[in-house]
Amino acid sequence: MSKSNKNQKSITSFFKNPGQTTTNDPVPSKTKPSPTVEMMEIKKEKEDVPKLPSSSPPPGPAPASTVKAVLSPKKPTAAVVPTIQRKPTHETEWINLSDRFLLNNRNFDVQYAHLYAERLGSMRKIVTKAAENRWNSKVPLKKMNDLILDEECILIGILFKQMILKPSIVKQLATENGFNLQPPRKRYVDPSDKLILEEESQRIVLDGKIDVNQFVTGIVIAVLGHEDDKGVFIVKDYCFKELTIPKQITPTKDEKYVLFASGFLLSETSTIFNQLESLTNSLAQATNIESTPVKTILSNILRFVVAGNLIESSNRLKDTTNQAKYLTRKMAASSVEAMQSIDELFDKIATVTDIDIIPGVNDPSCHMLPQQPLHPCMFPTSSKRKTTHCLTNPYDFQIGDLRLLGTSGQNIDDIDLQSTIDSRVQILENCLTWGNISPTCPDTLSCYPYVKNDPFIIHETPHVFFAGNQPKFETRLFKGPNDIQVRLICIPSFAQSNTCVALNLNTLECQEISFENQVPKLIQ
């Protein structure tokens, strides 16, 4: 192993498990030895033990040295225990279910084709079952190489959207060479876009009763239709995987809420410090609020979920990027001051309720999904409290019987670029029905190259599905077959709206609360 790899291993070993927490007690002066050091001490102790002869010991009492050489079986050993998914023992107990998003071994020497193959392989059976339930089971299910002209059949594959305006590395290289490219666009859709269905054997172009602009790359789908004489599959109908029935919610005795926020976007030019102070004071002194509805909500907050983008992306001074390093090495980045302000904010809120911190695209975490938890050293004060939790993006968790799943919004933003779906909450609903948190990974949204699993597949239907850093607050109660109900929430950016979203855990009703002034109020 090279020297750089060794250094990388030693650095990443200090990352804290999101399932673990710290206490409010002050940090002792003498730190605990790490598990690695402890194992070395045990190994050294074993080496110091004299070896016993293989023959049977002589009669009589054992020598003193032999008795001292026996190691105590109660000696603790270093072990890494993953978070175990267990049933909640209390109606408001929190369980972190995001273990599948943690990266234990980072290997970038594989191709992304494995991720598509794993996605199709994992979802083929459940999509096949959905197709049989939707259409007549007598309609044959075929592979593309077995198609017969004009014969009606069912195909199952993964969609690829061919887009002429989609950004690519070739176009970026052309820019560097001085070629003029297309101007920046809000969306990359074009009338010439095509949908292509792919499977293990080959691919085929889709046409007919399927809207190209309503789909993106990476969706596993079943299509009913036939192949025409031009080699195009004419679609009559289509379907996706069936949603699993979520667990019945047990109502809490009292009204309990989860408060969502996102997009603080702090920087040296931020103007929302008064609004953040209003948020902090309202949570810490909720009983002093005059408005009864707001007082009821803020005094019963179980968790405060921050869905990414704590700091602004342009925190690096542009004037210093082209200067020599020896001229700028003593200059402190403005992002450091922004993170210090965030730490102070979280430390005050953590005295009142639990905080779940999800990284966003602007935060000091790798931009590739799934984003790993922010290091506790980013929050030197608030991370000492057991109520502060640094978590992954996406974030999957459970409170009592209620299951919640969400992201910082990159998946919704990317789908908005690749389609003509106008409503962000509709994109959320589509992701739910498609059965994938982020189908455009890894085509137009960066992600880790998984080989043996696809963590973005939604195997169990959540009760709440949310996305942060959206242009405005939107919510909808999705109603599916078998009385399935899922609350969809688009959380607005706090820097733009000065609002948070409160979710009632009993009724799944959402309310937007404004902290623009010193007195918080509900937005009707």
Short mmCIF file of C-alpha atoms in Angstrom, two decimals:
data_model
loop_
_atom_site.label_atom_id
_atom_site.label_comp_id
_atom_site.label_asym_id
_atom_site.label_seq_id
_atom_site.Cartn_x
_atom_site.Cartn_y
_atom_site.Cartn_z
CA MET A 1 0.00 0.00 0.00
CA SER A 2 1.34 3.45 -0.92
CA LYS A 3 2.00 6.17 1.62
CA SER A 4 -0.98 8.22 0.44
CA ASN A 5 -3.32 5.28 0.91
CA LYS A 6 -2.05 4.78 4.43
CA ASN A 7 -2.67 8.40 5.26
CA GLN A 8 -6.15 8.20 3.77
CA LYS A 9 -6.95 5.18 5.90
CA SER A 10 -5.79 6.85 9.09
CA ILE A 11 -7.88 9.94 8.34
CA THR A 12 -11.09 8.13 7.47
CA SER A 13 -10.83 5.97 10.60
CA PHE A 14 -11.77 9.00 12.68
CA PHE A 15 -15.17 9.40 11.02
CA LYS A 16 -17.97 8.96 13.52
CA ASN A 17 -20.73 6.41 12.96
CA PRO A 18 -24.02 8.33 12.44
CA GLY A 19 -25.78 5.80 14.62
CA GLN A 20 -23.55 6.70 17.59
CA THR A 21 -23.91 9.80 19.69
CA THR A 22 -21.87 11.72 22.20
CA THR A 23 -22.83 13.06 25.61
CA ASN A 24 -23.27 16.55 26.99
CA ASP A 25 -20.47 16.01 29.50
CA PRO A 26 -17.25 17.98 28.98
CA VAL A 27 -14.53 16.20 27.09
CA PRO A 28 -11.98 14.68 29.51
CA SER A 29 -8.37 15.70 29.19
CA LYS A 30 -7.21 12.17 28.59
CA THR A 31 -8.80 10.63 25.52
CA LYS A 32 -9.75 7.00 25.19
CA PRO A 33 -7.32 4.83 23.25
CA SER A 34 -8.56 3.98 19.80
CA PRO A 35 -9.65 0.39 19.04
CA THR A 36 -6.57 -0.05 16.84
CA VAL A 37 -4.21 0.90 19.67
CA GLU A 38 -6.14 -1.33 22.06
CA MET A 39 -5.78 -4.30 19.73
CA MET A 40 -2.04 -3.62 19.48
CA GLU A 41 -1.81 -3.63 23.29
CA ILE A 42 -3.68 -6.94 23.46
CA LYS A 43 -1.41 -8.39 20.81
CA LYS A 44 1.68 -7.17 22.70
CA GLU A 45 0.34 -8.64 25.92
CA LYS A 46 -0.17 -11.96 24.19
CA GLU A 47 3.41 -11.89 22.90
CA ASP A 48 4.75 -11.27 26.41
CA VAL A 49 2.95 -14.36 27.74
CA PRO A 50 5.35 -17.31 28.04
CA LYS A 51 4.26 -20.29 26.01
CA LEU A 52 3.12 -23.30 28.04
CA PRO A 53 4.73 -26.63 27.27
CA SER A 54 2.68 -28.97 25.12
CA SER A 55 3.05 -31.81 27.63
CA SER A 56 0.78 -32.13 30.65
CA PRO A 57 1.74 -29.95 33.64
CA PRO A 58 3.46 -31.59 36.63
CA PRO A 59 1.33 -32.47 39.63
CA GLY A 60 0.92 -29.93 42.35
CA PRO A 61 0.01 -26.25 42.41
CA ALA A 62 0.68 -24.30 39.27
CA PRO A 63 3.65 -21.92 39.29
CA ALA A 64 2.90 -18.25 39.94
CA SER A 65 4.24 -17.21 36.55
CA THR A 66 1.87 -19.62 34.82
CA VAL A 67 -1.15 -18.24 36.67
CA LYS A 68 -0.26 -14.66 35.79
CA ALA A 69 0.14 -15.57 32.14
CA VAL A 70 -3.56 -16.35 31.64
CA LEU A 71 -5.35 -13.52 29.85
CA SER A 72 -8.63 -12.32 31.29
CA PRO A 73 -11.58 -13.35 29.08
CA LYS A 74 -13.30 -10.09 30.01
CA LYS A 75 -10.67 -8.03 28.23
CA PRO A 76 -12.58 -5.83 25.72
CA THR A 77 -11.83 -6.27 22.06
CA ALA A 78 -12.19 -3.79 19.24
CA ALA A 79 -15.17 -4.47 16.98
CA VAL A 80 -17.18 -2.42 14.52
CA VAL A 81 -20.89 -3.13 15.00
CA PRO A 82 -23.23 -1.78 12.29
CA THR A 83 -26.55 -0.19 13.15
CA ILE A 84 -29.16 -2.91 13.59
CA GLN A 85 -32.60 -2.26 12.18
CA ARG A 86 -34.97 -3.05 15.02
CA LYS A 87 -38.56 -2.32 15.91
CA PRO A 88 -39.13 0.83 17.95
CA THR A 89 -39.93 0.27 21.61
CA HIS A 90 -41.50 3.69 22.02
CA GLU A 91 -43.94 5.69 19.95
CA THR A 92 -41.35 8.44 19.41
CA GLU A 93 -38.14 6.39 19.27
CA TRP A 94 -35.71 7.36 16.50
CA ILE A 95 -34.03 4.67 14.39
CA ASN A 96 -31.46 5.45 11.71
CA LEU A 97 -32.04 3.23 8.64
CA SER A 98 -29.38 4.81 6.40
CA ASP A 99 -26.70 2.15 6.75
CA ARG A 100 -26.99 1.22 3.07
CA PHE A 101 -25.78 4.71 2.12
CA LEU A 102 -22.52 4.44 4.10
CA LEU A 103 -19.41 3.72 2.01
CA ASN A 104 -17.13 1.23 3.75
CA ASN A 105 -14.88 0.47 0.79
CA ARG A 106 -14.39 3.13 -1.89
CA ASN A 107 -13.34 1.59 -5.18
CA PHE A 108 -13.51 3.72 -8.33
CA ASP A 109 -11.87 1.15 -10.64
CA VAL A 110 -15.20 -0.28 -11.85
CA GLN A 111 -17.60 0.78 -14.56
CA TYR A 112 -21.00 2.36 -13.96
CA ALA A 113 -22.64 -0.29 -16.16
CA HIS A 114 -22.66 -2.57 -13.11
CA LEU A 115 -25.02 -0.17 -11.34
CA TYR A 116 -27.53 -0.24 -14.21
CA ALA A 117 -27.31 -4.04 -14.44
CA GLU A 118 -27.86 -4.39 -10.70
CA ARG A 119 -30.82 -1.98 -10.80
CA LEU A 120 -32.49 -3.91 -13.61
CA GLY A 121 -31.74 -7.28 -12.02
CA SER A 122 -33.07 -6.25 -8.61
CA MET A 123 -36.31 -4.79 -9.96
CA ARG A 124 -37.09 -7.21 -12.81
CA LYS A 125 -39.14 -9.65 -10.68
CA ILE A 126 -41.26 -7.01 -8.95
CA VAL A 127 -41.88 -5.13 -12.22
CA THR A 128 -42.82 -8.44 -13.89
CA LYS A 129 -45.35 -9.09 -11.13
CA ALA A 130 -46.80 -5.59 -11.58
CA ALA A 131 -47.11 -6.17 -15.35
CA GLU A 132 -48.92 -9.47 -14.82
CA ASN A 133 -51.36 -7.83 -12.43
CA ARG A 134 -52.00 -4.89 -14.75
CA TRP A 135 -52.40 -6.77 -18.04
CA ASN A 136 -53.62 -10.17 -19.07
CA SER A 137 -51.20 -12.86 -18.00
CA LYS A 138 -51.65 -14.47 -21.42
CA VAL A 139 -49.69 -11.65 -23.07
CA PRO A 140 -46.17 -13.08 -23.52
CA LEU A 141 -43.20 -11.52 -21.75
CA LYS A 142 -40.29 -11.50 -24.18
CA LYS A 143 -36.67 -10.55 -24.58
CA MET A 144 -35.84 -8.09 -27.35
CA ASN A 145 -34.01 -10.67 -29.44
CA ASP A 146 -37.19 -12.81 -29.52
CA LEU A 147 -39.50 -10.10 -30.86
CA ILE A 148 -41.81 -10.97 -33.76
CA LEU A 149 -43.11 -8.27 -36.11
CA ASP A 150 -46.53 -6.85 -35.08
CA GLU A 151 -46.95 -9.40 -32.25
CA GLU A 152 -48.20 -7.90 -28.99
CA CYS A 153 -45.92 -8.60 -26.05
CA ILE A 154 -44.40 -7.15 -22.87
CA LEU A 155 -40.84 -5.88 -22.56
CA ILE A 156 -39.06 -5.03 -19.33
CA GLY A 157 -35.93 -2.91 -19.32
CA ILE A 158 -34.30 0.29 -18.19
CA LEU A 159 -34.89 3.62 -19.95
CA PHE A 160 -32.18 5.67 -21.61
CA LYS A 161 -33.13 9.16 -22.75
CA GLN A 162 -31.16 10.30 -25.78
CA MET A 163 -30.77 14.08 -25.44
CA ILE A 164 -28.85 16.20 -27.92
CA LEU A 165 -28.54 19.12 -25.49
CA LYS A 166 -27.30 17.09 -22.53
CA PRO A 167 -23.93 18.33 -21.20
CA SER A 168 -20.97 16.08 -21.87
CA ILE A 169 -17.22 16.04 -21.30
CA VAL A 170 -16.67 16.34 -25.07
CA LYS A 171 -18.47 19.68 -25.09
CA GLN A 172 -16.43 20.84 -22.11
CA LEU A 173 -13.21 20.00 -23.95
CA ALA A 174 -14.51 21.85 -26.99
CA THR A 175 -15.00 24.93 -24.81
CA GLU A 176 -11.39 24.76 -23.66
CA ASN A 177 -10.26 24.64 -27.29
CA GLY A 178 -12.10 27.84 -28.13
CA PHE A 179 -15.25 26.54 -29.77
CA ASN A 180 -18.50 28.39 -29.12
CA LEU A 181 -21.14 26.22 -27.50
CA GLN A 182 -24.81 26.64 -26.73
CA PRO A 183 -25.73 29.22 -24.05
CA PRO A 184 -26.70 28.02 -20.57
CA ARG A 185 -30.19 26.54 -20.41
CA LYS A 186 -32.73 26.02 -17.68
CA ARG A 187 -33.62 22.67 -19.24
CA TYR A 188 -31.91 20.36 -21.69
CA VAL A 189 -35.03 19.01 -23.39
CA ASP A 190 -35.41 19.15 -27.16
CA PRO A 191 -38.08 17.95 -29.63
CA SER A 192 -35.57 15.47 -31.06
CA ASP A 193 -35.17 13.58 -27.75
CA LYS A 194 -35.85 9.83 -27.84
CA LEU A 195 -36.61 7.13 -25.28
CA ILE A 196 -34.67 3.89 -25.68
CA LEU A 197 -35.40 0.72 -23.72
CA GLU A 198 -32.33 -1.34 -22.82
CA GLU A 199 -31.88 -4.83 -21.41
CA GLU A 200 -29.06 -7.36 -21.18
CA SER A 201 -29.32 -8.42 -24.85
CA GLN A 202 -29.95 -5.23 -26.82
CA ARG A 203 -31.94 -1.97 -27.04
CA ILE A 204 -34.96 -0.65 -28.92
CA VAL A 205 -36.46 2.80 -29.57
CA LEU A 206 -39.86 3.48 -27.96
CA ASP A 207 -42.75 5.37 -29.56
CA GLY A 208 -46.50 5.55 -29.20
CA LYS A 209 -48.44 6.34 -26.01
CA ILE A 210 -45.46 7.44 -23.93
CA ASP A 211 -44.41 11.07 -23.39
CA VAL A 212 -40.66 11.46 -23.84
CA ASN A 213 -40.53 14.69 -21.84
CA GLN A 214 -42.05 13.09 -18.73
CA PHE A 215 -39.28 10.51 -18.31
CA VAL A 216 -35.55 10.43 -17.58
CA THR A 217 -32.73 7.94 -17.85
CA GLY A 218 -32.49 5.11 -15.31
CA ILE A 219 -36.14 4.11 -14.81
CA VAL A 220 -37.01 0.40 -14.81
CA ILE A 221 -40.27 0.03 -16.74
CA ALA A 222 -42.56 -2.58 -18.32
CA VAL A 223 -44.09 -1.66 -21.69
CA LEU A 224 -46.96 -3.30 -23.56
CA GLY A 225 -46.98 -3.03 -27.36
CA HIS A 226 -45.49 -4.41 -30.56
CA GLU A 227 -42.56 -3.90 -32.92
CA ASP A 228 -43.29 -2.25 -36.26
CA ASP A 229 -41.53 -2.73 -39.58
CA LYS A 230 -39.07 0.09 -38.78
CA GLY A 231 -37.73 -1.70 -35.71
CA VAL A 232 -39.49 0.69 -33.31
CA PHE A 233 -41.53 -0.60 -30.38
CA ILE A 234 -44.99 1.02 -30.39
CA VAL A 235 -46.13 1.40 -26.77
CA LYS A 236 -49.80 0.92 -25.89
CA ASP A 237 -49.37 1.07 -22.10
CA TYR A 238 -46.67 0.96 -19.43
CA CYS A 239 -46.26 0.36 -15.69
CA PHE A 240 -43.67 0.41 -12.91
CA LYS A 241 -43.12 -1.58 -9.72
CA GLU A 242 -45.98 -1.82 -7.25
CA LEU A 243 -45.61 0.07 -4.01
CA THR A 244 -45.33 -1.97 -0.84
CA ILE A 245 -47.90 -1.31 1.87
CA PRO A 246 -46.30 0.74 4.67
CA LYS A 247 -46.83 -0.11 8.31
CA GLN A 248 -49.90 1.25 10.08
CA ILE A 249 -49.05 4.35 12.11
CA THR A 250 -49.69 4.23 15.85
CA PRO A 251 -50.85 7.71 16.95
CA THR A 252 -48.89 9.40 19.72
CA LYS A 253 -50.63 10.47 22.91
CA ASP A 254 -49.72 14.12 22.36
CA GLU A 255 -49.27 16.10 19.17
CA LYS A 256 -45.62 15.71 18.08
CA TYR A 257 -43.87 17.40 15.17
CA VAL A 258 -40.73 17.22 13.04
CA LEU A 259 -39.37 20.57 11.86
CA PHE A 260 -37.66 20.67 8.44
CA ALA A 261 -35.31 23.37 7.15
CA SER A 262 -32.77 23.64 4.34
CA GLY A 263 -30.59 26.11 2.46
CA PHE A 264 -29.19 28.44 5.14
CA LEU A 265 -26.47 29.39 2.59
CA LEU A 266 -24.40 31.28 5.14
CA SER A 267 -21.53 33.45 3.92
CA GLU A 268 -19.86 36.75 4.75
CA THR A 269 -22.63 38.54 2.83
CA SER A 270 -25.60 36.70 4.39
CA THR A 271 -28.53 38.78 5.60
CA ILE A 272 -30.53 36.10 7.45
CA PHE A 273 -28.81 36.19 10.85
CA ASN A 274 -31.81 37.93 12.41
CA GLN A 275 -34.12 35.28 11.01
CA LEU A 276 -31.88 32.50 12.32
CA GLU A 277 -31.87 34.17 15.72
CA SER A 278 -35.67 34.27 15.59
CA LEU A 279 -35.71 30.55 14.78
CA THR A 280 -33.38 29.74 17.68
CA ASN A 281 -35.24 31.86 20.21
CA SER A 282 -38.60 30.48 19.12
CA LEU A 283 -37.45 26.91 19.68
CA ALA A 284 -35.72 27.67 22.97
CA GLN A 285 -38.55 29.81 24.36
CA ALA A 286 -41.62 28.37 22.67
CA THR A 287 -43.81 28.92 25.74
CA ASN A 288 -43.41 32.70 25.37
CA ILE A 289 -44.99 32.77 21.91
CA GLU A 290 -48.40 34.46 21.90
CA SER A 291 -49.88 32.59 18.94
CA THR A 292 -51.40 29.38 20.30
CA PRO A 293 -51.03 27.27 17.08
CA VAL A 294 -47.36 28.25 16.70
CA LYS A 295 -46.70 27.69 20.40
CA THR A 296 -48.27 24.23 20.21
CA ILE A 297 -46.08 23.26 17.26
CA LEU A 298 -42.73 24.67 18.41
CA SER A 299 -43.09 23.38 21.96
CA ASN A 300 -43.60 19.81 20.69
CA ILE A 301 -40.75 19.47 18.20
CA LEU A 302 -39.15 16.01 18.37
CA ARG A 303 -36.46 16.53 15.73
CA PHE A 304 -35.04 19.37 13.67
CA VAL A 305 -33.98 18.05 10.25
CA VAL A 306 -31.62 20.28 8.25
CA ALA A 307 -31.65 19.12 4.61
CA GLY A 308 -28.34 20.44 3.30
CA ASN A 309 -26.68 23.59 1.93
CA LEU A 310 -25.54 25.04 5.23
CA ILE A 311 -23.11 27.38 3.48
CA GLU A 312 -23.07 29.20 0.15
CA SER A 313 -21.18 27.73 -2.78
CA SER A 314 -19.26 30.95 -3.55
CA ASN A 315 -17.48 31.17 -0.21
CA ARG A 316 -14.02 31.06 -1.74
CA LEU A 317 -12.66 34.51 -2.55
CA LYS A 318 -12.32 34.81 -6.33
CA ASP A 319 -9.53 37.39 -6.03
CA THR A 320 -7.24 34.85 -4.36
CA THR A 321 -7.67 31.91 -6.73
CA ASN A 322 -5.05 33.16 -9.19
CA GLN A 323 -2.54 34.33 -6.60
CA ALA A 324 0.51 32.45 -5.43
CA LYS A 325 -0.06 30.16 -2.45
CA TYR A 326 2.52 31.90 -0.25
CA LEU A 327 0.48 35.11 -0.56
CA THR A 328 -2.77 33.49 0.55
CA ARG A 329 -1.71 30.77 2.98
CA LYS A 330 -2.43 32.98 6.02
CA MET A 331 -5.86 33.99 4.76
CA ALA A 332 -8.82 32.20 6.35
CA ALA A 333 -11.58 31.02 4.05
CA SER A 334 -14.96 32.61 4.66
CA SER A 335 -16.48 29.12 4.81
CA VAL A 336 -14.68 28.59 8.13
CA GLU A 337 -16.50 31.52 9.70
CA ALA A 338 -19.77 30.32 8.16
CA MET A 339 -19.36 26.86 9.70
CA GLN A 340 -18.55 28.45 13.06
CA SER A 341 -21.82 30.36 12.91
CA ILE A 342 -23.66 27.17 12.00
CA ASP A 343 -22.02 25.40 14.94
CA GLU A 344 -23.18 28.11 17.34
CA LEU A 345 -26.70 27.92 15.92
CA PHE A 346 -26.87 24.13 16.26
CA ASP A 347 -25.43 24.21 19.76
CA LYS A 348 -28.32 26.39 20.93
CA ILE A 349 -30.96 24.30 19.18
CA ALA A 350 -29.42 21.04 20.42
CA THR A 351 -30.27 22.03 24.00
CA VAL A 352 -33.95 21.88 23.07
CA THR A 353 -34.35 19.08 20.50
CA ASP A 354 -32.42 16.57 18.38
CA ILE A 355 -30.77 17.86 15.18
CA ASP A 356 -30.30 15.72 12.07
CA ILE A 357 -27.71 17.27 9.72
CA ILE A 358 -27.80 16.14 6.09
CA PRO A 359 -25.04 17.36 3.73
CA GLY A 360 -25.91 19.29 0.58
CA VAL A 361 -24.18 20.07 -2.68
CA ASN A 362 -22.51 23.20 -1.21
CA ASP A 363 -21.36 21.63 2.05
CA PRO A 364 -17.85 20.27 2.83
CA SER A 365 -18.67 16.72 1.76
CA CYS A 366 -18.03 14.82 -1.46
CA HIS A 367 -20.62 15.91 -4.04
CA MET A 368 -21.18 12.33 -5.23
CA LEU A 369 -24.32 10.58 -3.98
CA PRO A 370 -24.75 9.15 -1.47
CA GLN A 371 -23.06 11.99 0.37
CA GLN A 372 -21.34 10.86 3.54
CA PRO A 373 -21.98 12.43 6.98
CA LEU A 374 -20.23 15.70 7.69
CA HIS A 375 -17.26 15.19 10.00
CA PRO A 376 -17.97 16.11 13.66
CA CYS A 377 -14.93 18.41 13.62
CA MET A 378 -17.06 20.74 11.48
CA PHE A 379 -19.16 21.30 14.61
CA PRO A 380 -16.66 21.30 17.49
CA THR A 381 -19.20 22.59 20.04
CA SER A 382 -22.55 21.14 19.05
CA SER A 383 -21.14 17.70 18.12
CA LYS A 384 -20.34 17.12 21.80
CA ARG A 385 -24.03 16.93 22.52
CA LYS A 386 -25.82 13.61 22.18
CA THR A 387 -28.69 15.37 20.38
CA THR A 388 -26.54 16.28 17.33
CA HIS A 389 -26.47 13.71 14.53
CA CYS A 390 -24.42 13.93 11.31
CA LEU A 391 -26.09 11.75 8.68
CA THR A 392 -25.99 10.72 5.02
CA ASN A 393 -27.74 12.16 1.99
CA PRO A 394 -30.17 10.45 1.21
CA TYR A 395 -31.46 10.04 4.75
CA ASP A 396 -33.76 7.17 5.76
CA PHE A 397 -35.08 7.04 9.34
CA GLN A 398 -37.99 6.03 11.50
CA ILE A 399 -39.83 7.67 14.40
CA GLY A 400 -42.01 5.12 16.14
CA ASP A 401 -43.93 3.45 13.29
CA LEU A 402 -43.50 6.42 10.94
CA ARG A 403 -40.86 6.02 8.21
CA LEU A 404 -39.35 9.07 6.55
CA LEU A 405 -37.07 9.24 3.51
CA GLY A 406 -35.55 12.30 1.88
CA THR A 407 -32.64 14.10 0.25
CA SER A 408 -31.09 17.55 0.04
CA GLY A 409 -32.76 18.03 -3.35
CA GLN A 410 -30.06 17.24 -5.92
CA ASN A 411 -32.14 14.40 -7.36
CA ILE A 412 -35.19 16.64 -7.86
CA ASP A 413 -33.14 19.47 -9.37
CA ASP A 414 -31.49 17.11 -11.86
CA ILE A 415 -34.77 15.55 -13.00
CA ASP A 416 -36.17 19.05 -13.47
CA LEU A 417 -33.30 19.76 -15.90
CA GLN A 418 -33.93 16.59 -17.92
CA SER A 419 -37.75 16.79 -18.24
CA THR A 420 -40.68 19.18 -18.63
CA ILE A 421 -42.34 18.27 -15.33
CA ASP A 422 -43.26 21.70 -13.95
CA SER A 423 -44.12 20.81 -10.35
CA ARG A 424 -41.33 19.75 -8.00
CA VAL A 425 -43.78 17.83 -5.82
CA GLN A 426 -44.86 15.94 -8.96
CA ILE A 427 -41.23 14.94 -9.49
CA LEU A 428 -41.20 13.61 -5.93
CA GLU A 429 -44.32 11.58 -6.67
CA ASN A 430 -42.78 10.25 -9.89
CA CYS A 431 -39.65 9.10 -8.04
CA LEU A 432 -41.90 7.27 -5.61
CA THR A 433 -43.87 5.51 -8.36
CA TRP A 434 -40.68 4.79 -10.35
CA GLY A 435 -39.31 3.09 -7.22
CA ASN A 436 -36.01 4.99 -7.23
CA ILE A 437 -34.80 7.93 -5.16
CA SER A 438 -32.49 9.21 -7.87
CA PRO A 439 -32.94 7.44 -11.23
CA THR A 440 -30.62 9.85 -13.10
CA CYS A 441 -27.64 8.55 -11.10
CA PRO A 442 -25.09 8.02 -12.59
CA ASP A 443 -26.06 9.44 -16.01
CA THR A 444 -26.37 13.14 -15.22
CA LEU A 445 -25.96 13.09 -11.43
CA SER A 446 -22.69 11.90 -9.90
CA CYS A 447 -22.79 8.87 -7.63
CA TYR A 448 -20.54 6.12 -6.34
CA PRO A 449 -20.07 3.21 -8.81
CA TYR A 450 -21.90 0.43 -6.98
CA VAL A 451 -21.42 -3.14 -8.20
CA LYS A 452 -23.45 -5.48 -5.97
CA ASN A 453 -26.37 -3.28 -4.97
CA ASP A 454 -28.28 -0.11 -5.83
CA PRO A 455 -29.05 1.76 -2.59
CA PHE A 456 -31.33 4.23 -4.39
CA ILE A 457 -34.08 1.62 -5.00
CA ILE A 458 -37.13 2.22 -2.78
CA HIS A 459 -37.89 -1.28 -1.50
CA GLU A 460 -40.17 -0.16 1.35
CA THR A 461 -42.68 2.63 0.85
CA PRO A 462 -42.11 5.48 3.33
CA HIS A 463 -44.88 7.44 5.02
CA VAL A 464 -43.06 10.72 4.27
CA PHE A 465 -40.90 11.54 1.23
CA PHE A 466 -39.16 14.93 1.25
CA ALA A 467 -36.60 17.00 -0.65
CA GLY A 468 -34.76 20.11 0.53
CA ASN A 469 -33.55 23.31 -1.17
CA GLN A 470 -36.58 23.70 -3.43
CA PRO A 471 -37.77 27.03 -4.93
CA LYS A 472 -40.93 27.07 -2.83
CA PHE A 473 -42.92 25.06 -0.29
CA GLU A 474 -45.09 22.39 -1.87
CA THR A 475 -46.85 19.42 -0.35
CA ARG A 476 -49.24 16.72 -1.48
CA LEU A 477 -50.76 13.57 0.00
CA PHE A 478 -50.12 10.81 -2.52
CA LYS A 479 -52.85 8.15 -2.50
CA GLY A 480 -52.09 4.82 -4.13
CA PRO A 481 -53.73 1.41 -4.29
CA ASN A 482 -54.41 -0.59 -1.10
CA ASP A 483 -55.02 2.66 0.83
CA ILE A 484 -51.35 3.69 0.54
CA GLN A 485 -50.81 7.30 1.62
CA VAL A 486 -47.47 9.11 1.42
CA ARG A 487 -46.89 12.72 2.42
CA LEU A 488 -44.71 14.49 -0.18
CA ILE A 489 -42.86 17.62 0.99
CA CYS A 490 -40.74 20.14 -0.92
CA ILE A 491 -38.77 22.13 1.68
CA PRO A 492 -37.94 25.70 0.60
CA SER A 493 -34.53 27.32 1.00
CA PHE A 494 -34.43 29.24 4.29
CA ALA A 495 -32.18 31.92 2.80
CA GLN A 496 -34.87 32.79 0.26
CA SER A 497 -38.11 32.11 2.15
CA ASN A 498 -37.15 32.49 5.87
CA THR A 499 -39.49 29.57 6.54
CA CYS A 500 -39.43 26.05 7.96
CA VAL A 501 -41.91 23.20 7.52
CA ALA A 502 -43.56 21.45 10.49
CA LEU A 503 -44.90 17.90 10.04
CA ASN A 504 -47.56 16.51 12.38
CA LEU A 505 -46.60 12.90 13.13
CA ASN A 506 -50.20 11.86 13.81
CA THR A 507 -52.06 13.41 10.88
CA LEU A 508 -49.13 13.89 8.43
CA GLU A 509 -50.36 17.45 7.89
CA CYS A 510 -47.73 20.07 6.97
CA GLN A 511 -47.58 23.75 7.90
CA GLU A 512 -45.12 26.40 6.83
CA ILE A 513 -43.83 28.67 9.60
CA SER A 514 -42.24 32.04 8.84
CA PHE A 515 -39.37 33.41 10.95
CA GLU A 516 -38.96 36.58 8.93
CA ASN A 517 -39.79 38.70 11.98
CA GLN A 518 -39.06 38.22 15.65
CA VAL A 519 -42.54 36.75 16.11
CA PRO A 520 -43.01 33.48 14.16
CA LYS A 521 -46.28 32.99 12.32
CA LEU A 522 -48.04 30.36 10.25
CA ILE A 523 -48.32 30.90 6.50
CA GLN A 524 -51.78 29.97 5.28
#
